[in-house]
Amino acid sequence: MDQLKPKPANSVPLTPLSLLERAATIYGECPSIVYKATTYTWSHTHDRCLRIASSLATLGIRHGDVVSVIAPNIPAAYELHFAAPMSGAVLNNINIRLDPRTISILLRHSESKLLFVYHQLSPLVLQAMSLLPPHHPRPLLVLVTDNEYDYDHFTPNSEEFHTTYENMVRNGDPEFQWIRPKSEWDPIVLNYTSGTTSSPKGVVHCHRGSFITTMDALVDWSVPKNPVYLWTLPMFHSNGWGFTWGMAAVGGANICLKKFDGATIHAAIRAHQVTHMCAAPIVLNMLTTLTSDPGPLSWPVHILTGGSPPPAPVLLRAESLGFVVGHGYGLTETGGVIISCAWKPHWNQFPALERARLRARQGVRTLGLTQIDILNPITGQPVSRDGKTVGEIVLRGGCIMLGYLKDPEGTSKCMGNDGWFKTGDLGVMHKDGYLEIKDRSKDIIISGGENISSVEVENVLYTFPALNEVAVVAKPDDYWGETPCAFVSLRKGLKEKPTERDVIEHCRAKMPHYMVPKKVVFKDELPKTSTGKIQKYLLREVAKTLSSIGNANTATTTATASLASRL
Amino acid sequence: MDQLKPKPANSVPLTPLSLLERAATIYGECPSIVYKATTYTWSHTHDRCLRIASSLATLGIRHGDVVSVIAPNIPAAYELHFAAPMSGAVLNNINIRLDPRTISILLRHSESKLLFVYHQLSPLVLQAMSLLPPHHPRPLLVLVTDNEYDYDHFTPNSEEFHTTYENMVRNGDPEFQWIRPKSEWDPIVLNYTSGTTSSPKGVVHCHRGSFITTMDALVDWSVPKNPVYLWTLPMFHSNGWGFTWGMAAVGGANICLKKFDGATIHAAIRAHQVTHMCAAPIVLNMLTTLTSDPGPLSWPVHILTGGSPPPAPVLLRAESLGFVVGHGYGLTETGGVIISCAWKPHWNQFPALERARLRARQGVRTLGLTQIDILNPITGQPVSRDGKTVGEIVLRGGCIMLGYLKDPEGTSKCMGNDGWFKTGDLGVMHKDGYLEIKDRSKDIIISGGENISSVEVENVLYTFPALNEVAVVAKPDDYWGETPCAFVSLRKGLKEKPTERDVIEHCRAKMPHYMVPKKVVFKDELPKTSTGKIQKYLLREVAKTLSSIGNANTATTTATASLASRL
């Protein structure tokens, strides 16, 4: 037995890229991407990806080079999930909501060689480029528009762009022999979790991990063949939780929306007969708080939502409209959803309160994760399965990231020799093996589907000279899910006391808008433990009680404005 | 980038065994196995597997030891797919249709430490044991009956049995810390492809390969959660093509049948509301040639069939009854189905003849296979995609076996340095990328779902002194799919010429009954090429024309008798 070793025929690297050619063979005539007036088939997508990959190679992109893209959910963003790594590159998807300073930090940290820029984001990117240090190598800029027909009407007003995406398609070679990974541990994507501090976390996933995430996502959600998948989840969020590659595996149609509100999504669902969509909790809110009643759907639309479990009223409204809602938990570090609230049919017979209690739990590990546990942070031993004892959630499995780019210390801190990946999130294990998150030790606030590190917001607040102490916590919000709420105390002896507006203006100048505290509370002193640590759990309780009258409407307006602001 | 290496948290070995504990958590109250009056839940199955694994450890089974089972599709056969490897052992499933001599060869070759024996097969096994060389170590024998209640009524009439399966369950430890693989390349199963020659092929699969096969099988067949899966495919055939482990991944109910005919299967489908089943082509025949009309099904029953594509009339009959039939191709060496005939919806609009032509093709690679090609055996270059040029089918992917046990030469012959696994089967590639098998260079005859090596049958025929030349080919058969047909010439100067019956009797004494030629044709001389090689393709043409009048009924009787003979 021991003499049987891996051989080239069975140890060929696992990679989601191998799914594309297969999709072109089986689903060649089926729609792959639908966007505005454009419909591509899987034959087109295969052809276009090979052409882009070959053009990247022609431009000098080599194995392991970082290629970035900053774009909303348009065809090019989808295609690059295959095309960029098919050239041997590592794809780096940049969040379009970041500010120029953060983008420049990411470009510098990733040493990106080439950046695909959506035309409406070019002012943002050019500003980011201007913030790069003088002698830092510049990435080549490639202009991307909505689709191939747009380019004729579009004259870039800048010489900064080397070429356009469609030129790369046109000049590319559809017979290109794409660069297969040498090892399944070769990086395939680089996703930044956040970036306003001086040490951004660049999560690197490998081909093997992304393949496992893809298969896992499909089996855990029971995705059938030829689904119609609506993109509201940004592809730059963990590569759409693996469903970018996943749609090639099952021959799905990717319905792309650049920007949307509830009415747009309802219209798209009906126009394309959408069957599946992933969505931040805020999108569920949009779908269920329309001013005009869209009427019930005549077929089930499956929605997978992440972050916090949807509140019971939202869930009920969504289900009454014909949505089948699942929810899960994942981190950028895990590639996609790795804990999902697998619902048991007999739970439907329980009273509403009990159902809500069960639904509030994140759930059980998906198939791609090998082990999960909750450990006592001091002893390192599993906590008892009593639904009460809090410990740190730890994971082990093939979908866990390779590590943080250029951060061996950060990597070994969360992936040490004990073989666990430490999430930093706190939770309890219920008697039945279902897990529930109780607190995030990393102090993450999830607002409108974006993760906000409270520490990062605090760092910016501390640059406001009048402030003495600051603490940022999540404030529950009917629309956004959560918003950052700042508690601050002022320095002694100030001549002029700043207003809430002053503090907010200060933040808006220094960070992406979605991270700015929506509320600033002035205190004489912040509550602290005997060892001087700010008692955030007390502040969270206060934040919950703060008035949110009139917020819903304001929020709706802000949401639409914010999502649309750059597009 | 290059500094990011695999770490214990993300390189934890892939294994299908991790699916069982998860099934117990999510599907604990759902049925896992249904057999006669017994219904287990996934909680039971988890508990029972841990107990069996702990008892195996107590009996001295260690990492890498081979543990065998010879049993029909009963609960124990299912459980052992988890329980045996959870003790660190390698599971070896023995085909119950083999003869004592072959079984003794397998026990010797595998060095099996322990053999679970279904009670009705104990005479067969004891005879096989008596054929082991005097000083060869004997495997421990453990008696298995239909279910736990049977044991009370059952007194083994032999002291050969060390204990019973249910004793091992009763005395086992449900808190056993199961033995996780040290490496994902550790062996998990040993499956023999055939065994009548002196060099049986022991196919070894590893944990990683079986995990990939399992996920692949689920995605490729779009298996939803909580399917009701009927076992007609023997679990000893490539571990039920991965669906043994697969059912734990999706919380399926395993409906076990020990023996069956068409009526039994129809009854089981209705009694349990079966949704999925894998089946040899012969089972499709059984289902569609009942004497009494079972009436159409009121829900779709998905059937996956392997080997040769089902003939058009059988397919039409099956579909009219409510079956949704898919077919694929796989080898013991590939773990499960790795080419499947992915059907395109618009093909339904084609005329019947064209549909039959498309359906006769084996299809395209499944997701778990990374690459497939058809190579010119001389140049090693891919053949042109013209649907005409024949070459050898070669594969590359994570589901390919580790290798053949104790056969480095055989292993490197089919898994060489070119990185391909060579199937030995010949096929053509159509323009659209669909593959069609044209001939099996290994000369396999598939009869009633069992693979028969024509070379092995020929070797036995050559031990009949009166025969001069022999050649065995497949003869198409309405019921069995194919049967072995022998063409023979006699030695010169024989005083007494043997009859067809004499030859068949000779074979029946020396090989499993299913391998015995159903027809023997005497020729003065067999057709040969200029270099003296027997022209089998000419004999195949002759075999096709041989009368099969009256065969159907005879075959039906024989089939029931043969499947039931030992049970």
Coordinates of N, CA, C and O in Angstrom, one line a residue, chain B residues 175-297:
Chain B
E175 N -18.1 7.0 21.2 CA -17.3 8.3 21.4 C -15.9 8.1 20.8 O -15.0 8.9 21.0
F176 N -15.7 7.0 20.0 CA -14.4 6.7 19.4 C -13.9 7.9 18.6 O -14.6 8.5 17.8
Q177 N -12.6 8.2 18.8 CA -12.0 9.3 18.0 C -11.5 8.6 16.7 O -10.5 7.9 16.7
W178 N -12.3 8.8 15.7 CA -11.9 8.0 14.4 C -10.6 8.5 13.9 O -10.1 9.6 14.1
I179 N -10.0 7.5 13.2 CA -8.6 7.7 12.7 C -8.7 8.5 11.4 O -9.0 8.0 10.3
R180 N -8.3 9.8 11.5 CA -8.3 10.6 10.2 C -7.0 10.3 9.4 O -6.0 9.9 9.9
P181 N -7.1 10.4 8.1 CA -6.0 10.1 7.3 C -4.8 11.0 7.6 O -5.0 12.2 7.8
K182 N -3.6 10.5 7.6 CA -2.4 11.3 7.8 C -2.2 12.2 6.6 O -1.8 13.3 6.7
S183 N -2.4 11.6 5.4 CA -2.3 12.3 4.2 C -3.5 12.0 3.4 O -4.1 11.0 3.5
E184 N -3.9 13.0 2.5 CA -5.1 12.7 1.7 C -4.8 11.7 0.6 O -5.7 11.2 0.0
W185 N -3.5 11.3 0.4 CA -3.2 10.3 -0.5 C -3.2 8.9 0.2 O -2.8 7.9 -0.5
D186 N -3.5 8.8 1.4 CA -3.7 7.5 2.1 C -4.8 6.7 1.4 O -5.8 7.3 1.1
P187 N -4.6 5.4 1.2 CA -5.6 4.6 0.6 C -6.9 4.6 1.5 O -6.8 4.6 2.7
I188 N -8.0 4.5 0.8 CA -9.3 4.3 1.5 C -10.0 3.1 1.1 O -10.7 2.4 1.9
V189 N -9.9 2.7 -0.2 CA -10.6 1.5 -0.7 C -9.7 0.8 -1.7 O -8.8 1.3 -2.3
L190 N -10.0 -0.6 -1.8 CA -9.3 -1.5 -2.7 C -10.4 -2.2 -3.4 O -11.1 -3.0 -2.8
N191 N -10.5 -2.0 -4.7 CA -11.5 -2.6 -5.5 C -10.9 -3.5 -6.6 O -10.1 -2.9 -7.4
Y192 N -11.2 -4.7 -6.7 CA -10.7 -5.6 -7.7 C -11.5 -5.5 -9.0 O -12.7 -5.6 -8.9
T193 N -10.8 -5.3 -10.1 CA -11.5 -5.2 -11.4 C -11.9 -6.6 -11.9 O -12.9 -6.8 -12.6
S194 N -11.1 -7.6 -11.6 CA -11.4 -9.0 -12.0 C -10.4 -9.9 -11.3 O -9.5 -9.4 -10.7
G195 N -10.6 -11.2 -11.4 CA -9.7 -11.9 -10.6 C -9.5 -13.4 -10.9 O -9.0 -14.1 -10.1
T196 N -9.9 -13.7 -12.2 CA -9.7 -15.2 -12.5 C -8.3 -15.5 -13.0 O -8.0 -16.6 -13.1
T197 N -7.5 -14.5 -13.3 CA -6.2 -14.8 -13.7 C -5.3 -14.8 -12.5 O -5.7 -14.5 -11.4
S198 N -4.0 -15.1 -12.6 CA -3.2 -15.2 -11.5 C -2.7 -13.8 -11.0 O -2.2 -13.6 -10.0
S199 N -3.0 -12.8 -11.9 CA -2.6 -11.4 -11.5 C -3.8 -10.5 -11.4 O -4.1 -9.8 -12.4
P200 N -4.6 -10.6 -10.3 CA -5.8 -9.7 -10.2 C -5.4 -8.2 -10.1 O -4.3 -7.9 -9.7
K201 N -6.2 -7.4 -10.7 CA -5.9 -5.9 -10.6 C -6.6 -5.3 -9.4 O -7.9 -5.2 -9.4
G202 N -5.8 -4.9 -8.4 CA -6.4 -4.3 -7.2 C -6.3 -2.8 -7.3 O -5.2 -2.2 -7.1
V203 N -7.4 -2.2 -7.6 CA -7.4 -0.7 -7.8 C -7.5 -0.1 -6.4 O -8.4 -0.3 -5.6
V204 N -6.5 0.8 -6.1 CA -6.5 1.5 -4.8 C -6.9 2.9 -5.1 O -6.3 3.6 -5.9
H205 N -7.9 3.4 -4.3 CA -8.2 4.8 -4.4 C -7.9 5.4 -3.0 O -7.9 4.8 -2.0
C206 N -7.5 6.7 -3.0 CA -7.2 7.4 -1.8 C -8.3 8.3 -1.3 O -9.3 8.5 -2.0
H207 N -8.1 8.9 -0.1 CA -9.2 9.7 0.5 C -9.5 10.9 -0.4 O -10.6 11.3 -0.6
R208 N -8.4 11.6 -0.9 CA -8.6 12.7 -1.8 C -9.4 12.4 -3.0 O -10.4 13.1 -3.4
G209 N -9.0 11.3 -3.7 CA -9.7 10.9 -4.9 C -11.2 10.6 -4.6 O -12.1 11.0 -5.4
S210 N -11.5 9.9 -3.5 CA -12.9 9.5 -3.2 C -13.7 10.8 -2.8 O -14.9 10.8 -3.1
F211 N -13.1 11.8 -2.2 CA -13.8 13.0 -1.9 C -14.1 13.7 -3.2 O -15.3 14.2 -3.4
I212 N -13.2 13.8 -4.1 CA -13.4 14.4 -5.4 C -14.5 13.7 -6.2 O -15.4 14.3 -6.7
T213 N -14.4 12.4 -6.2 CA -15.5 11.6 -6.9 C -16.8 11.8 -6.3 O -17.8 12.0 -7.0
T214 N -16.9 11.9 -5.0 CA -18.2 12.1 -4.3 C -18.8 13.5 -4.7 O -20.0 13.6 -5.1
M215 N -18.0 14.6 -4.6 CA -18.5 15.9 -4.9 C -18.9 16.0 -6.4 O -19.9 16.5 -6.8
D216 N -18.0 15.4 -7.2 CA -18.2 15.4 -8.7 C -19.6 14.7 -9.0 O -20.4 15.2 -9.8
A217 N -19.8 13.5 -8.4 CA -21.0 12.8 -8.7 C -22.3 13.6 -8.3 O -23.2 13.6 -9.1
L218 N -22.2 14.3 -7.2 CA -23.4 15.1 -6.8 C -23.6 16.3 -7.7 O -24.8 16.5 -8.0
V219 N -22.6 17.0 -8.1 CA -22.8 18.2 -8.9 C -23.2 17.7 -10.3 O -24.1 18.3 -10.9
D220 N -22.5 16.7 -10.9 CA -22.8 16.3 -12.2 C -24.2 15.8 -12.4 O -24.8 16.0 -13.5
W221 N -24.7 15.2 -11.4 CA -26.1 14.6 -11.5 C -27.1 15.6 -10.8 O -28.3 15.2 -10.7
S222 N -26.7 16.7 -10.4 CA -27.5 17.7 -9.7 C -28.4 17.1 -8.6 O -29.6 17.3 -8.6
V223 N -27.7 16.4 -7.7 CA -28.5 15.7 -6.7 C -28.9 16.7 -5.6 O -28.1 17.4 -5.1
P224 N -30.2 16.8 -5.3 CA -30.6 17.8 -4.3 C -30.5 17.3 -2.9 O -30.0 16.1 -2.7
K225 N -30.9 18.0 -1.9 CA -30.9 17.5 -0.6 C -32.0 16.5 -0.3 O -33.0 16.5 -1.0
N226 N -31.7 15.6 0.6 CA -32.7 14.6 1.0 C -33.3 13.8 -0.1 O -34.5 13.5 -0.2
P227 N -32.4 13.3 -1.1 CA -32.9 12.4 -2.1 C -33.3 11.0 -1.5 O -32.8 10.7 -0.4
V228 N -34.1 10.3 -2.2 CA -34.4 8.9 -1.7 C -33.7 8.0 -2.8 O -34.2 8.0 -4.0
Y229 N -32.7 7.4 -2.4 CA -31.8 6.7 -3.3 C -32.0 5.2 -3.2 O -31.8 4.6 -2.2
L230 N -32.3 4.6 -4.3 CA -32.5 3.1 -4.3 C -31.3 2.4 -4.8 O -30.7 2.7 -5.9
W231 N -30.8 1.4 -4.0 CA -29.6 0.7 -4.3 C -29.9 -0.5 -5.1 O -30.3 -1.6 -4.6
T232 N -29.8 -0.4 -6.5 CA -29.8 -1.7 -7.3 C -28.3 -1.9 -7.8 O -27.9 -3.0 -7.9
L233 N -27.6 -0.8 -8.0 CA -26.2 -0.9 -8.3 C -25.5 -1.5 -7.1 O -25.7 -1.0 -6.0
P234 N -24.8 -2.6 -7.3 CA -24.1 -3.2 -6.1 C -23.1 -2.2 -5.6 O -22.3 -1.5 -6.3
M235 N -23.0 -2.1 -4.2 CA -22.0 -1.2 -3.6 C -20.6 -1.7 -3.9 O -19.7 -0.9 -3.9
F236 N -20.5 -3.0 -4.2 CA -19.1 -3.5 -4.5 C -18.7 -3.1 -5.9 O -17.6 -3.4 -6.3
H237 N -19.5 -2.5 -6.7 CA -19.1 -1.9 -8.0 C -18.6 -0.5 -7.7 O -19.4 0.5 -7.6
S238 N -17.3 -0.3 -7.6 CA -16.7 1.0 -7.4 C -17.4 1.8 -6.3 O -17.7 3.0 -6.5
N239 N -17.7 1.1 -5.2 CA -18.3 1.8 -4.1 C -19.6 2.6 -4.5 O -19.8 3.7 -4.0
G240 N -20.3 1.9 -5.3 CA -21.6 2.5 -5.8 C -21.3 3.9 -6.5 O -22.1 4.8 -6.3
W241 N -20.2 3.9 -7.3 CA -19.9 5.1 -8.1 C -19.8 6.3 -7.2 O -20.0 7.5 -7.6
G242 N -19.4 6.1 -5.9 CA -19.2 7.3 -5.0 C -20.5 7.7 -4.3 O -20.4 8.6 -3.4
F243 N -21.6 7.1 -4.6 CA -22.9 7.6 -4.0 C -23.0 7.0 -2.6 O -23.9 7.5 -1.8
T244 N -22.2 6.0 -2.2 CA -22.2 5.6 -0.8 C -21.9 6.8 0.1 O -22.7 7.2 0.9
W245 N -20.8 7.4 -0.2 CA -20.4 8.6 0.6 C -21.3 9.8 0.2 O -21.6 10.6 1.1
G246 N -21.7 9.9 -1.0 CA -22.5 11.0 -1.5 C -23.8 11.2 -0.7 O -24.2 12.3 -0.5
M247 N -24.4 10.1 -0.4 CA -25.7 10.2 0.3 C -25.5 10.9 1.7 O -26.5 11.5 2.1
A248 N -24.4 10.7 2.3 CA -24.1 11.4 3.6 C -24.0 12.9 3.3 O -24.4 13.7 4.2
A249 N -23.5 13.3 2.2 CA -23.3 14.7 1.9 C -24.6 15.4 1.8 O -24.7 16.6 2.1
V250 N -25.6 14.8 1.2 CA -26.9 15.4 1.0 C -28.0 14.9 1.9 O -29.2 15.2 1.6
G251 N -27.7 14.0 2.8 CA -28.7 13.5 3.7 C -29.7 12.6 3.1 O -30.9 12.7 3.4
G252 N -29.3 11.8 2.1 CA -30.2 11.0 1.4 C -30.6 9.8 2.2 O -30.0 9.4 3.2
A253 N -31.7 9.1 1.8 CA -32.2 7.9 2.4 C -31.7 6.8 1.5 O -32.0 6.8 0.3
N254 N -30.9 5.8 2.0 CA -30.4 4.7 1.2 C -31.4 3.5 1.3 O -31.5 2.9 2.4
I255 N -32.2 3.3 0.2 CA -33.1 2.2 0.2 C -32.4 0.9 -0.3 O -31.9 0.9 -1.4
C256 N -32.2 0.0 0.6 CA -31.4 -1.2 0.3 C -32.3 -2.4 -0.2 O -33.3 -2.6 0.4
L257 N -31.9 -3.0 -1.2 CA -32.5 -4.2 -1.7 C -31.5 -5.3 -1.8 O -30.5 -5.1 -2.4
K258 N -31.8 -6.5 -1.2 CA -30.8 -7.6 -1.3 C -30.9 -8.2 -2.7 O -29.8 -8.5 -3.3
K259 N -32.1 -8.5 -3.1 CA -32.2 -9.1 -4.5 C -33.5 -8.5 -5.1 O -34.3 -8.0 -4.3
F260 N -33.6 -8.5 -6.4 CA -34.7 -7.8 -7.0 C -35.0 -8.3 -8.4 O -34.1 -8.9 -9.0
D261 N -36.2 -8.0 -8.8 CA -36.5 -8.1 -10.2 C -37.3 -6.8 -10.5 O -37.4 -5.9 -9.7
G262 N -37.8 -6.7 -11.8 CA -38.5 -5.5 -12.2 C -39.6 -5.1 -11.2 O -39.8 -4.0 -10.8
A263 N -40.4 -6.1 -10.9 CA -41.6 -5.8 -10.0 C -41.2 -5.3 -8.6 O -41.8 -4.4 -8.1
T264 N -40.1 -6.0 -8.1 CA -39.6 -5.5 -6.8 C -39.2 -4.1 -6.8 O -39.5 -3.3 -5.9
I265 N -38.5 -3.7 -7.8 CA -38.0 -2.4 -7.9 C -39.1 -1.4 -8.1 O -39.2 -0.4 -7.4
H266 N -40.1 -1.7 -8.9 CA -41.2 -0.8 -9.1 C -41.9 -0.7 -7.7 O -42.4 0.5 -7.4
A267 N -42.1 -1.7 -7.0 CA -42.8 -1.7 -5.7 C -42.0 -0.8 -4.7 O -42.5 0.0 -4.0
A268 N -40.6 -1.0 -4.7 CA -39.8 -0.2 -3.8 C -39.9 1.3 -4.2 O -39.9 2.1 -3.3
I269 N -39.8 1.6 -5.4 CA -39.9 3.0 -5.9 C -41.2 3.6 -5.3 O -41.1 4.8 -4.8
R270 N -42.3 2.9 -5.4 CA -43.6 3.5 -5.0 C -43.7 3.5 -3.4 O -44.2 4.4 -2.8
A271 N -43.1 2.5 -2.8 CA -43.2 2.4 -1.3 C -42.4 3.5 -0.7 O -42.8 4.0 0.4
H272 N -41.3 3.8 -1.2 CA -40.4 4.8 -0.6 C -40.3 6.1 -1.3 O -39.5 7.0 -0.9
Q273 N -41.0 6.2 -2.4 CA -41.0 7.5 -3.2 C -39.6 7.8 -3.6 O -39.0 8.9 -3.4
V274 N -39.0 6.8 -4.2 CA -37.6 6.9 -4.7 C -37.4 8.0 -5.7 O -38.3 8.2 -6.5
T275 N -36.4 8.8 -5.6 CA -36.1 9.9 -6.5 C -34.9 9.6 -7.4 O -34.8 10.1 -8.5
H276 N -34.0 8.8 -6.9 CA -32.7 8.6 -7.6 C -32.3 7.1 -7.6 O -32.4 6.5 -6.5
M277 N -31.7 6.6 -8.6 CA -31.1 5.3 -8.6 C -30.0 5.2 -9.7 O -30.2 5.7 -10.8
C278 N -29.0 4.5 -9.4 CA -28.0 4.1 -10.4 C -28.3 2.6 -10.8 O -28.8 1.9 -9.9
A279 N -28.0 2.3 -12.0 CA -28.4 1.0 -12.4 C -27.6 0.5 -13.6 O -27.3 1.3 -14.5
A280 N -27.3 -0.8 -13.6 CA -26.7 -1.3 -14.8 C -27.8 -1.3 -15.9 O -29.0 -1.3 -15.6
P281 N -27.4 -1.3 -17.2 CA -28.4 -1.3 -18.3 C -29.4 -2.4 -18.1 O -30.6 -2.2 -18.4
I282 N -29.0 -3.5 -17.6 CA -29.9 -4.7 -17.4 C -31.1 -4.3 -16.5 O -32.2 -4.8 -16.7
V283 N -30.9 -3.5 -15.6 CA -32.0 -3.1 -14.7 C -33.0 -2.2 -15.4 O -34.2 -2.3 -15.2
L284 N -32.5 -1.4 -16.3 CA -33.4 -0.6 -17.1 C -34.3 -1.6 -17.9 O -35.5 -1.3 -18.1
N285 N -33.7 -2.7 -18.4 CA -34.5 -3.7 -19.2 C -35.6 -4.3 -18.3 O -36.7 -4.4 -18.6
M286 N -35.2 -4.6 -17.1 CA -36.1 -5.2 -16.1 C -37.3 -4.3 -15.9 O -38.4 -4.7 -15.8
L287 N -37.0 -3.0 -15.7 CA -38.0 -2.0 -15.4 C -39.0 -1.8 -16.5 O -40.1 -1.4 -16.2
T288 N -38.6 -2.1 -17.7 CA -39.4 -1.7 -18.9 C -40.0 -3.0 -19.6 O -40.6 -2.8 -20.6
T289 N -39.8 -4.1 -19.0 CA -40.3 -5.3 -19.7 C -41.1 -6.2 -18.7 O -41.0 -7.4 -18.6
L290 N -41.9 -5.5 -17.8 CA -42.7 -6.2 -16.9 C -43.9 -6.9 -17.6 O -44.4 -6.3 -18.6
T291 N -44.4 -8.0 -17.0 CA -45.6 -8.6 -17.6 C -46.8 -7.8 -17.2 O -47.7 -7.7 -18.0
S292 N -46.8 -7.3 -16.0 CA -48.0 -6.4 -15.7 C -47.6 -5.0 -15.6 O -46.5 -4.6 -15.2
D293 N -48.4 -4.1 -16.2 CA -48.1 -2.7 -16.3 C -48.1 -2.0 -15.0 O -49.2 -2.0 -14.3
P294 N -47.0 -1.5 -14.5 CA -47.0 -0.8 -13.2 C -47.6 0.6 -13.3 O -47.8 1.2 -12.3
G295 N -47.9 1.1 -14.5 CA -48.5 2.4 -14.6 C -47.4 3.5 -14.4 O -46.4 3.2 -13.9
P296 N -47.7 4.7 -15.0 CA -46.7 5.7 -14.9 C -46.4 6.2 -13.5 O -47.3 6.2 -12.6
L297 N -45.2 6.7 -13.3 CA -44.9 7.3 -12.0 C -45.5 8.7 -11.9 O -45.5 9.4 -12.9

